[in-house]
């Protein structure tokens, strides 16, 4: 007689208005002629484990917000200095029309900087839950590339694309993924100051081949859609790679460093991961790995 293990499932059971999270695993027992003799179901209470996971995620976010608060003080202080200077000089130079026009434009720009920073901070601190729907990722990639086409031309950057994935359906938020792709595209263009090549490709593989973190709850690997965004820019130092998704970490001379933190959070909310490979003076590649979900074409287009 042999036992066949079936897929683990997580369930929420209610007892006296109290929810208990359990992992259910079943085994089917068959005789020598493959006839079913019986079945065994084992329920494991994983409520404490799930609560611990939630506490860890909250602790990580609180630690990140501590870093954010320090960065916020620095980033907001600079535009506030300009606004304060204008306010102090305005009474004595009010009749100077050139002064009023110059500083009026400057104040508008500095307020926009603060507004942008606060919005990025809110997206990081309170990331919106993705509205998951069936979608084709190639369509979102093409739309995002269309938006940067003129800038690629201006910066003398050659675009190549390779859609090797014959299935590109995901259960995802198309607007959030567009934000992710645009962020990576803009970073790639900024890294190529003297022209270069931007390559965008897709492939299908399994979690075992690419990243163990993307797997079913029972540890079984599943099909993964990998989106690779590769540039021929300046590259990232090896010691900096582990920190590229830290809030306010940036290798640029400008910007807040919040963009990749927000992007990383979006991909995690979609059950995915991001891997980075880079070499100084040769370029950088970001690999976005997301669980592939096979839909009928009509469903994904709806």
PDB file of C-alpha atoms in Angstrom:
ATOM      1  CA  UNK A   1       0.000   0.000   0.000  1.00  0.00           C
ATOM      2  CA  UNK A   2       1.264   3.455  -0.824  1.00  0.00           C
ATOM      3  CA  UNK A   3       0.332   6.973   0.230  1.00  0.00           C
ATOM      4  CA  UNK A   4       0.088   9.854  -2.236  1.00  0.00           C
ATOM      5  CA  UNK A   5       0.648  13.289  -0.716  1.00  0.00           C
ATOM      6  CA  UNK A   6      -1.631  16.009  -1.994  1.00  0.00           C
ATOM      7  CA  UNK A   7      -1.016  19.758  -2.150  1.00  0.00           C
ATOM      8  CA  UNK A   8      -1.018  21.696   1.127  1.00  0.00           C
ATOM      9  CA  UNK A   9      -3.693  24.341   1.486  1.00  0.00           C
ATOM     10  CA  UNK A  10      -4.082  27.099   4.039  1.00  0.00           C
ATOM     11  CA  UNK A  11      -7.548  27.527   5.529  1.00  0.00           C
ATOM     12  CA  UNK A  12      -9.160  29.812   8.095  1.00  0.00           C
ATOM     13  CA  UNK A  13     -11.403  27.982  10.561  1.00  0.00           C
ATOM     14  CA  UNK A  14     -13.814  29.750  12.917  1.00  0.00           C
ATOM     15  CA  UNK A  15     -14.202  28.635  16.542  1.00  0.00           C
ATOM     16  CA  UNK A  16     -16.292  30.794  18.910  1.00  0.00           C
ATOM     17  CA  UNK A  17     -15.720  33.927  16.784  1.00  0.00           C
ATOM     18  CA  UNK A  18     -11.974  33.224  16.761  1.00  0.00           C
ATOM     19  CA  UNK A  19     -10.152  32.601  13.510  1.00  0.00           C
ATOM     20  CA  UNK A  20      -7.539  29.852  13.350  1.00  0.00           C
ATOM     21  CA  UNK A  21      -5.247  29.506  10.338  1.00  0.00           C
ATOM     22  CA  UNK A  22      -4.449  25.893   9.531  1.00  0.00           C
ATOM     23  CA  UNK A  23      -2.406  24.132   6.877  1.00  0.00           C
ATOM     24  CA  UNK A  24      -4.241  21.099   5.534  1.00  0.00           C
ATOM     25  CA  UNK A  25      -2.270  18.266   3.958  1.00  0.00           C
ATOM     26  CA  UNK A  26      -3.866  15.072   2.717  1.00  0.00           C
ATOM     27  CA  UNK A  27      -2.606  11.640   1.744  1.00  0.00           C
ATOM     28  CA  UNK A  28      -4.533   9.080  -0.297  1.00  0.00           C
ATOM     29  CA  UNK A  29      -3.810   5.408   0.397  1.00  0.00           C
ATOM     30  CA  UNK A  30      -4.093   2.926  -2.453  1.00  0.00           C
ATOM     31  CA  UNK A  31      -3.788  -0.827  -2.627  1.00  0.00           C
ATOM     32  CA  UNK A  32      -1.615  -2.826  -5.002  1.00  0.00           C
ATOM     33  CA  UNK A  33      -4.304  -2.541  -7.683  1.00  0.00           C
ATOM     34  CA  UNK A  34      -4.377   1.268  -7.236  1.00  0.00           C
ATOM     35  CA  UNK A  35      -7.788   1.052  -5.600  1.00  0.00           C
ATOM     36  CA  UNK A  36      -8.380   3.816  -3.049  1.00  0.00           C
ATOM     37  CA  UNK A  37      -8.353   2.359   0.454  1.00  0.00           C
ATOM     38  CA  UNK A  38      -8.710   5.555   2.395  1.00  0.00           C
ATOM     39  CA  UNK A  39      -7.387   9.039   3.010  1.00  0.00           C
ATOM     40  CA  UNK A  40      -5.683  10.914   5.828  1.00  0.00           C
ATOM     41  CA  UNK A  41      -5.930  14.649   6.410  1.00  0.00           C
ATOM     42  CA  UNK A  42      -3.583  16.414   8.815  1.00  0.00           C
ATOM     43  CA  UNK A  43      -4.443  19.912  10.041  1.00  0.00           C
ATOM     44  CA  UNK A  44      -1.563  21.958  11.453  1.00  0.00           C
ATOM     45  CA  UNK A  45      -2.297  25.145  13.382  1.00  0.00           C
ATOM     46  CA  UNK A  46      -0.060  27.834  11.835  1.00  0.00           C
ATOM     47  CA  UNK A  47      -1.813  30.861  13.378  1.00  0.00           C
ATOM     48  CA  UNK A  48       1.195  31.777  15.532  1.00  0.00           C
ATOM     49  CA  UNK A  49       3.532  31.406  12.556  1.00  0.00           C
ATOM     50  CA  UNK A  50       1.380  33.715  10.424  1.00  0.00           C
ATOM     51  CA  UNK A  51       1.223  36.291  13.220  1.00  0.00           C
ATOM     52  CA  UNK A  52       5.005  36.154  13.566  1.00  0.00           C
ATOM     53  CA  UNK A  53       5.419  36.678   9.809  1.00  0.00           C
ATOM     54  CA  UNK A  54       3.120  39.717  10.007  1.00  0.00           C
ATOM     55  CA  UNK A  55       5.081  41.142  12.955  1.00  0.00           C
ATOM     56  CA  UNK A  56       8.354  40.700  11.067  1.00  0.00           C
ATOM     57  CA  UNK A  57       6.943  42.531   8.034  1.00  0.00           C
ATOM     58  CA  UNK A  58       5.705  45.345  10.279  1.00  0.00           C
ATOM     59  CA  UNK A  59       9.076  45.555  12.054  1.00  0.00           C
ATOM     60  CA  UNK A  60      10.908  45.734   8.729  1.00  0.00           C
ATOM     61  CA  UNK A  61       8.622  48.548   7.581  1.00  0.00           C
ATOM     62  CA  UNK A  62       9.016  50.453  10.863  1.00  0.00           C
ATOM     63  CA  UNK A  63      12.800  50.154  10.593  1.00  0.00           C
ATOM     64  CA  UNK A  64      12.612  51.467   7.037  1.00  0.00           C
ATOM     65  CA  UNK A  65      10.392  54.353   8.142  1.00  0.00           C
ATOM     66  CA  UNK A  66      13.053  55.298  10.691  1.00  0.00           C
ATOM     67  CA  UNK A  67      15.512  55.653   7.822  1.00  0.00           C
ATOM     68  CA  UNK A  68      12.901  57.545   5.833  1.00  0.00           C
ATOM     69  CA  UNK A  69      12.337  60.118   8.576  1.00  0.00           C
ATOM     70  CA  UNK A  70      16.037  61.000   8.610  1.00  0.00           C
ATOM     71  CA  UNK A  71      16.091  61.292   4.831  1.00  0.00           C
ATOM     72  CA  UNK A  72      12.893  63.348   4.814  1.00  0.00           C
ATOM     73  CA  UNK A  73      14.425  65.966   7.109  1.00  0.00           C
ATOM     74  CA  UNK A  74      17.338  66.442   4.708  1.00  0.00           C
ATOM     75  CA  UNK A  75      15.326  66.362   1.477  1.00  0.00           C
ATOM     76  CA  UNK A  76      12.624  68.780   2.658  1.00  0.00           C
ATOM     77  CA  UNK A  77      15.057  71.189   4.301  1.00  0.00           C
ATOM     78  CA  UNK A  78      16.709  72.187   1.010  1.00  0.00           C
ATOM     79  CA  UNK A  79      13.570  73.503  -0.750  1.00  0.00           C
ATOM     80  CA  UNK A  80      12.373  75.097   2.505  1.00  0.00           C
ATOM     81  CA  UNK A  81      15.579  77.163   2.635  1.00  0.00           C
ATOM     82  CA  UNK A  82      14.760  78.637  -0.788  1.00  0.00           C
ATOM     83  CA  UNK A  83      11.183  79.422   0.236  1.00  0.00           C
ATOM     84  CA  UNK A  84      12.311  80.985   3.528  1.00  0.00           C
ATOM     85  CA  UNK A  85      14.916  83.127   1.733  1.00  0.00           C
ATOM     86  CA  UNK A  86      12.257  84.487  -0.624  1.00  0.00           C
ATOM     87  CA  UNK A  87       9.904  85.251   2.284  1.00  0.00           C
ATOM     88  CA  UNK A  88      12.659  87.157   4.127  1.00  0.00           C
ATOM     89  CA  UNK A  89      13.739  89.207   1.088  1.00  0.00           C
ATOM     90  CA  UNK A  90      10.277  89.913  -0.307  1.00  0.00           C
ATOM     91  CA  UNK A  91       9.415  92.949   1.896  1.00  0.00           C
ATOM     92  CA  UNK A  92      12.537  94.894   0.881  1.00  0.00           C
ATOM     93  CA  UNK A  93      12.590  93.811  -2.786  1.00  0.00           C
ATOM     94  CA  UNK A  94       8.890  93.700  -3.512  1.00  0.00           C
ATOM     95  CA  UNK A  95       9.177  96.437  -6.161  1.00  0.00           C
ATOM     96  CA  UNK A  96      11.773  94.452  -8.120  1.00  0.00           C
ATOM     97  CA  UNK A  97       9.659  92.668 -10.748  1.00  0.00           C
ATOM     98  CA  UNK A  98      12.539  90.461 -11.916  1.00  0.00           C
ATOM     99  CA  UNK A  99      13.120  89.302  -8.344  1.00  0.00           C
ATOM    100  CA  UNK A 100       9.434  88.543  -7.841  1.00  0.00           C
ATOM    101  CA  UNK A 101       9.191  86.589 -11.098  1.00  0.00           C
ATOM    102  CA  UNK A 102      12.383  84.591 -10.511  1.00  0.00           C
ATOM    103  CA  UNK A 103      11.543  83.577  -6.969  1.00  0.00           C
ATOM    104  CA  UNK A 104       7.867  82.965  -7.743  1.00  0.00           C
ATOM    105  CA  UNK A 105       8.913  80.380 -10.315  1.00  0.00           C
ATOM    106  CA  UNK A 106      11.490  78.959  -7.912  1.00  0.00           C
ATOM    107  CA  UNK A 107       8.950  78.576  -5.110  1.00  0.00           C
ATOM    108  CA  UNK A 108       6.572  76.710  -7.418  1.00  0.00           C
ATOM    109  CA  UNK A 109       9.381  74.333  -8.349  1.00  0.00           C
ATOM    110  CA  UNK A 110      10.427  73.772  -4.719  1.00  0.00           C
ATOM    111  CA  UNK A 111       6.840  73.113  -3.609  1.00  0.00           C
ATOM    112  CA  UNK A 112       6.534  70.543  -6.404  1.00  0.00           C
ATOM    113  CA  UNK A 113       9.692  68.869  -5.066  1.00  0.00           C
ATOM    114  CA  UNK A 114       8.230  68.618  -1.573  1.00  0.00           C
ATOM    115  CA  UNK A 115       4.900  67.373  -2.934  1.00  0.00           C
ATOM    116  CA  UNK A 116       6.635  64.689  -4.999  1.00  0.00           C
ATOM    117  CA  UNK A 117       8.699  63.583  -2.001  1.00  0.00           C
ATOM    118  CA  UNK A 118       5.657  63.334   0.274  1.00  0.00           C
ATOM    119  CA  UNK A 119       3.746  61.346  -2.348  1.00  0.00           C
ATOM    120  CA  UNK A 120       6.653  58.910  -2.721  1.00  0.00           C
ATOM    121  CA  UNK A 121       6.859  58.609   1.054  1.00  0.00           C
ATOM    122  CA  UNK A 122       3.141  57.829   1.300  1.00  0.00           C
ATOM    123  CA  UNK A 123       3.428  55.189  -1.413  1.00  0.00           C
ATOM    124  CA  UNK A 124       6.259  53.587   0.540  1.00  0.00           C
ATOM    125  CA  UNK A 125       4.699  53.864   4.011  1.00  0.00           C
ATOM    126  CA  UNK A 126       1.169  52.948   2.912  1.00  0.00           C
ATOM    127  CA  UNK A 127       1.543  51.041  -0.349  1.00  0.00           C
ATOM    128  CA  UNK A 128      -1.753  50.662  -2.174  1.00  0.00           C
ATOM    129  CA  UNK A 129      -3.012  47.124  -2.424  1.00  0.00           C
ATOM    130  CA  UNK A 130      -2.704  46.006  -6.045  1.00  0.00           C
ATOM    131  CA  UNK A 131      -5.961  45.500  -7.910  1.00  0.00           C
ATOM    132  CA  UNK A 132      -5.163  42.136  -9.420  1.00  0.00           C
ATOM    133  CA  UNK A 133      -6.689  41.300 -12.779  1.00  0.00           C
ATOM    134  CA  UNK A 134      -5.741  38.996 -15.666  1.00  0.00           C
ATOM    135  CA  UNK A 135      -3.365  40.904 -17.972  1.00  0.00           C
ATOM    136  CA  UNK A 136      -0.736  40.547 -20.701  1.00  0.00           C
ATOM    137  CA  UNK A 137       2.624  41.880 -19.509  1.00  0.00           C
ATOM    138  CA  UNK A 138       3.928  42.435 -23.062  1.00  0.00           C
ATOM    139  CA  UNK A 139       1.171  44.991 -23.637  1.00  0.00           C
ATOM    140  CA  UNK A 140       2.176  46.919 -20.504  1.00  0.00           C
ATOM    141  CA  UNK A 141       5.849  46.782 -21.486  1.00  0.00           C
ATOM    142  CA  UNK A 142       5.094  48.111 -24.976  1.00  0.00           C
ATOM    143  CA  UNK A 143       2.978  50.930 -23.530  1.00  0.00           C
ATOM    144  CA  UNK A 144       5.753  51.883 -21.090  1.00  0.00           C
ATOM    145  CA  UNK A 145       8.414  51.814 -23.818  1.00  0.00           C
ATOM    146  CA  UNK A 146       6.245  54.034 -26.000  1.00  0.00           C
ATOM    147  CA  UNK A 147       6.209  56.658 -23.249  1.00  0.00           C
ATOM    148  CA  UNK A 148      10.022  56.874 -23.166  1.00  0.00           C
ATOM    149  CA  UNK A 149      10.606  56.577 -26.921  1.00  0.00           C
ATOM    150  CA  UNK A 150      11.372  60.274 -27.468  1.00  0.00           C
ATOM    151  CA  UNK A 151      13.816  60.414 -24.559  1.00  0.00           C
ATOM    152  CA  UNK A 152      15.632  57.324 -25.840  1.00  0.00           C
ATOM    153  CA  UNK A 153      16.072  59.106 -29.178  1.00  0.00           C
ATOM    154  CA  UNK A 154      17.326  62.290 -27.478  1.00  0.00           C
ATOM    155  CA  UNK A 155      19.917  60.367 -25.448  1.00  0.00           C
ATOM    156  CA  UNK A 156      21.055  58.246 -28.418  1.00  0.00           C
ATOM    157  CA  UNK A 157      20.042  54.996 -26.709  1.00  0.00           C
ATOM    158  CA  UNK A 158      19.258  51.981 -28.880  1.00  0.00           C
ATOM    159  CA  UNK A 159      16.259  49.928 -27.773  1.00  0.00           C
ATOM    160  CA  UNK A 160      16.100  46.175 -28.328  1.00  0.00           C
ATOM    161  CA  UNK A 161      13.316  43.903 -27.135  1.00  0.00           C
ATOM    162  CA  UNK A 162      13.028  40.133 -27.056  1.00  0.00           C
ATOM    163  CA  UNK A 163       9.710  38.572 -26.081  1.00  0.00           C
ATOM    164  CA  UNK A 164      10.859  34.960 -25.681  1.00  0.00           C
ATOM    165  CA  UNK A 165       7.955  34.140 -23.357  1.00  0.00           C
ATOM    166  CA  UNK A 166       5.212  32.599 -25.480  1.00  0.00           C
ATOM    167  CA  UNK A 167       2.796  33.095 -22.569  1.00  0.00           C
ATOM    168  CA  UNK A 168       2.791  36.480 -20.816  1.00  0.00           C
ATOM    169  CA  UNK A 169      -0.323  36.349 -18.650  1.00  0.00           C
ATOM    170  CA  UNK A 170      -0.198  37.504 -15.041  1.00  0.00           C
ATOM    171  CA  UNK A 171      -2.674  38.189 -12.276  1.00  0.00           C
ATOM    172  CA  UNK A 172      -1.476  41.727 -11.608  1.00  0.00           C
ATOM    173  CA  UNK A 173      -2.209  45.439 -11.367  1.00  0.00           C
ATOM    174  CA  UNK A 174      -1.313  46.840 -14.794  1.00  0.00           C
ATOM    175  CA  UNK A 175      -0.985  50.438 -13.540  1.00  0.00           C
ATOM    176  CA  UNK A 176       1.422  49.445 -10.773  1.00  0.00           C
ATOM    177  CA  UNK A 177       3.517  47.325 -13.134  1.00  0.00           C
ATOM    178  CA  UNK A 178       3.710  50.252 -15.552  1.00  0.00           C
ATOM    179  CA  UNK A 179       5.067  52.357 -12.668  1.00  0.00           C
ATOM    180  CA  UNK A 180       7.657  49.642 -11.992  1.00  0.00           C
ATOM    181  CA  UNK A 181       8.785  49.400 -15.618  1.00  0.00           C
ATOM    182  CA  UNK A 182       8.996  53.176 -16.097  1.00  0.00           C
ATOM    183  CA  UNK A 183      11.117  53.503 -12.970  1.00  0.00           C
ATOM    184  CA  UNK A 184      13.600  50.910 -14.218  1.00  0.00           C
ATOM    185  CA  UNK A 185      13.636  52.408 -17.735  1.00  0.00           C
ATOM    186  CA  UNK A 186      14.323  55.918 -16.411  1.00  0.00           C
ATOM    187  CA  UNK A 187      17.092  54.647 -14.119  1.00  0.00           C
ATOM    188  CA  UNK A 188      18.655  52.808 -17.058  1.00  0.00           C
ATOM    189  CA  UNK A 189      18.589  55.928 -19.237  1.00  0.00           C
ATOM    190  CA  UNK A 190      20.108  58.021 -16.440  1.00  0.00           C
ATOM    191  CA  UNK A 191      22.941  55.466 -16.158  1.00  0.00           C
ATOM    192  CA  UNK A 192      23.797  55.834 -19.872  1.00  0.00           C
ATOM    193  CA  UNK A 193      25.095  59.380 -20.063  1.00  0.00           C
ATOM    194  CA  UNK A 194      26.800  58.928 -23.449  1.00  0.00           C
ATOM    195  CA  UNK A 195      24.263  56.752 -25.214  1.00  0.00           C
ATOM    196  CA  UNK A 196      24.131  52.997 -25.119  1.00  0.00           C
ATOM    197  CA  UNK A 197      21.664  50.139 -25.407  1.00  0.00           C
ATOM    198  CA  UNK A 198      18.543  49.285 -23.444  1.00  0.00           C
ATOM    199  CA  UNK A 199      17.445  45.665 -23.775  1.00  0.00           C
ATOM    200  CA  UNK A 200      14.100  44.420 -22.474  1.00  0.00           C
ATOM    201  CA  UNK A 201      13.319  40.706 -22.603  1.00  0.00           C
ATOM    202  CA  UNK A 202      10.934  38.119 -21.184  1.00  0.00           C
ATOM    203  CA  UNK A 203      11.420  34.421 -20.500  1.00  0.00           C
ATOM    204  CA  UNK A 204       9.540  31.599 -18.799  1.00  0.00           C
ATOM    205  CA  UNK A 205      11.177  29.289 -16.290  1.00  0.00           C
ATOM    206  CA  UNK A 206      10.588  27.771 -12.875  1.00  0.00           C
ATOM    207  CA  UNK A 207      11.234  28.983  -9.369  1.00  0.00           C
ATOM    208  CA  UNK A 208      13.910  26.293  -8.953  1.00  0.00           C
ATOM    209  CA  UNK A 209      15.860  27.719 -11.891  1.00  0.00           C
ATOM    210  CA  UNK A 210      15.704  31.352 -10.861  1.00  0.00           C
ATOM    211  CA  UNK A 211      14.647  32.044  -7.308  1.00  0.00           C
ATOM    212  CA  UNK A 212      13.566  29.699  -4.539  1.00  0.00           C
ATOM    213  CA  UNK A 213      11.457  32.392  -2.874  1.00  0.00           C
ATOM    214  CA  UNK A 214       8.760  32.145  -5.547  1.00  0.00           C
ATOM    215  CA  UNK A 215       7.092  28.858  -4.802  1.00  0.00           C
ATOM    216  CA  UNK A 216       3.779  27.420  -3.705  1.00  0.00           C
ATOM    217  CA  UNK A 217       3.132  27.138   0.015  1.00  0.00           C
ATOM    218  CA  UNK A 218       4.049  23.451  -0.102  1.00  0.00           C
ATOM    219  CA  UNK A 219       7.490  24.237  -1.555  1.00  0.00           C
ATOM    220  CA  UNK A 220       6.675  23.151  -5.095  1.00  0.00           C
ATOM    221  CA  UNK A 221       8.050  25.376  -7.815  1.00  0.00           C
ATOM    222  CA  UNK A 222       5.784  27.001 -10.348  1.00  0.00           C
ATOM    223  CA  UNK A 223       6.175  28.682 -13.696  1.00  0.00           C
ATOM    224  CA  UNK A 224       7.800  32.081 -13.459  1.00  0.00           C
ATOM    225  CA  UNK A 225       7.737  34.956 -15.935  1.00  0.00           C
ATOM    226  CA  UNK A 226      11.082  36.757 -15.873  1.00  0.00           C
ATOM    227  CA  UNK A 227      11.278  40.308 -17.205  1.00  0.00           C
ATOM    228  CA  UNK A 228      14.864  41.500 -17.672  1.00  0.00           C
ATOM    229  CA  UNK A 229      15.763  45.176 -18.096  1.00  0.00           C
ATOM    230  CA  UNK A 230      19.430  45.505 -19.056  1.00  0.00           C
ATOM    231  CA  UNK A 231      21.471  48.636 -19.778  1.00  0.00           C
ATOM    232  CA  UNK A 232      25.039  49.362 -20.856  1.00  0.00           C
ATOM    233  CA  UNK A 233      25.500  52.158 -18.353  1.00  0.00           C
ATOM    234  CA  UNK A 234      27.940  52.869 -15.566  1.00  0.00           C
ATOM    235  CA  UNK A 235      27.018  49.860 -13.444  1.00  0.00           C
ATOM    236  CA  UNK A 236      26.729  49.531  -9.665  1.00  0.00           C
ATOM    237  CA  UNK A 237      29.544  48.785  -7.241  1.00  0.00           C
ATOM    238  CA  UNK A 238      29.377  45.312  -5.735  1.00  0.00           C
ATOM    239  CA  UNK A 239      29.138  46.638  -2.177  1.00  0.00           C
ATOM    240  CA  UNK A 240      26.177  48.848  -3.182  1.00  0.00           C
ATOM    241  CA  UNK A 241      24.056  46.117  -4.799  1.00  0.00           C
ATOM    242  CA  UNK A 242      22.586  44.799  -1.490  1.00  0.00           C
ATOM    243  CA  UNK A 243      21.370  48.334  -0.699  1.00  0.00           C
ATOM    244  CA  UNK A 244      19.765  49.409  -3.993  1.00  0.00           C
ATOM    245  CA  UNK A 245      16.255  48.825  -2.595  1.00  0.00           C
ATOM    246  CA  UNK A 246      16.928  50.579   0.727  1.00  0.00           C
ATOM    247  CA  UNK A 247      14.933  53.803   1.189  1.00  0.00           C
ATOM    248  CA  UNK A 248      16.903  56.954   0.382  1.00  0.00           C
ATOM    249  CA  UNK A 249      19.833  54.975  -0.991  1.00  0.00           C
ATOM    250  CA  UNK A 250      20.910  56.325  -4.362  1.00  0.00           C
ATOM    251  CA  UNK A 251      24.040  56.301  -6.495  1.00  0.00           C
ATOM    252  CA  UNK A 252      22.822  59.402  -8.351  1.00  0.00           C
ATOM    253  CA  UNK A 253      23.754  62.988  -7.564  1.00  0.00           C
ATOM    254  CA  UNK A 254      20.026  63.842  -7.532  1.00  0.00           C
ATOM    255  CA  UNK A 255      16.728  62.220  -6.624  1.00  0.00           C
ATOM    256  CA  UNK A 256      15.414  60.849  -3.336  1.00  0.00           C
ATOM    257  CA  UNK A 257      16.327  57.182  -3.651  1.00  0.00           C
ATOM    258  CA  UNK A 258      12.745  56.214  -2.832  1.00  0.00           C
ATOM    259  CA  UNK A 259      11.849  54.983  -6.314  1.00  0.00           C
ATOM    260  CA  UNK A 260      13.382  51.515  -6.107  1.00  0.00           C
ATOM    261  CA  UNK A 261      12.059  51.027  -2.564  1.00  0.00           C
ATOM    262  CA  UNK A 262       8.525  51.631  -3.827  1.00  0.00           C
ATOM    263  CA  UNK A 263       9.129  49.402  -6.863  1.00  0.00           C
ATOM    264  CA  UNK A 264      10.439  46.588  -4.667  1.00  0.00           C
ATOM    265  CA  UNK A 265       7.351  46.824  -2.476  1.00  0.00           C
ATOM    266  CA  UNK A 266       5.037  46.624  -5.491  1.00  0.00           C
ATOM    267  CA  UNK A 267       6.703  43.473  -6.809  1.00  0.00           C
ATOM    268  CA  UNK A 268       6.589  41.847  -3.368  1.00  0.00           C
ATOM    269  CA  UNK A 269       2.866  42.637  -3.148  1.00  0.00           C
ATOM    270  CA  UNK A 270       2.495  40.737  -6.429  1.00  0.00           C
ATOM    271  CA  UNK A 271       4.238  37.691  -4.942  1.00  0.00           C
ATOM    272  CA  UNK A 272       7.419  38.310  -6.932  1.00  0.00           C
ATOM    273  CA  UNK A 273      11.084  39.093  -6.460  1.00  0.00           C
ATOM    274  CA  UNK A 274      13.738  41.285  -8.082  1.00  0.00           C
ATOM    275  CA  UNK A 275      17.313  40.166  -8.705  1.00  0.00           C
ATOM    276  CA  UNK A 276      20.183  42.487  -9.623  1.00  0.00           C
ATOM    277  CA  UNK A 277      23.409  41.848 -11.497  1.00  0.00           C
ATOM    278  CA  UNK A 278      25.833  44.606 -12.370  1.00  0.00           C
ATOM    279  CA  UNK A 279      29.405  45.283 -13.399  1.00  0.00           C
ATOM    280  CA  UNK A 280      31.112  48.653 -13.218  1.00  0.00           C
ATOM    281  CA  UNK A 281      31.486  50.419 -16.582  1.00  0.00           C
ATOM    282  CA  UNK A 282      29.624  47.574 -18.319  1.00  0.00           C
ATOM    283  CA  UNK A 283      26.030  47.867 -17.184  1.00  0.00           C
ATOM    284  CA  UNK A 284      23.251  46.602 -14.965  1.00  0.00           C
ATOM    285  CA  UNK A 285      20.425  44.093 -15.325  1.00  0.00           C
ATOM    286  CA  UNK A 286      17.310  43.929 -13.156  1.00  0.00           C
ATOM    287  CA  UNK A 287      15.386  40.652 -13.315  1.00  0.00           C
ATOM    288  CA  UNK A 288      11.745  40.926 -12.249  1.00  0.00           C
ATOM    289  CA  UNK A 289      10.302  37.496 -11.441  1.00  0.00           C
ATOM    290  CA  UNK A 290       6.530  37.088 -11.191  1.00  0.00           C
ATOM    291  CA  UNK A 291       4.292  34.020 -10.907  1.00  0.00           C
ATOM    292  CA  UNK A 292       2.914  33.116 -14.330  1.00  0.00           C
ATOM    293  CA  UNK A 293      -0.822  32.446 -14.489  1.00  0.00           C
ATOM    294  CA  UNK A 294      -2.255  30.845 -17.595  1.00  0.00           C
ATOM    295  CA  UNK A 295      -5.560  32.333 -18.766  1.00  0.00           C
ATOM    296  CA  UNK A 296      -7.545  32.056 -21.946  1.00  0.00           C
ATOM    297  CA  UNK A 297      -6.762  34.988 -24.257  1.00  0.00           C
ATOM    298  CA  UNK A 298     -10.322  36.246 -23.891  1.00  0.00           C
ATOM    299  CA  UNK A 299     -10.032  36.318 -20.085  1.00  0.00           C
ATOM    300  CA  UNK A 300      -6.715  38.227 -20.045  1.00  0.00           C
ATOM    301  CA  UNK A 301      -8.050  40.745 -22.563  1.00  0.00           C
ATOM    302  CA  UNK A 302     -11.194  41.445 -20.537  1.00  0.00           C
TER     303      UNK A 302
END
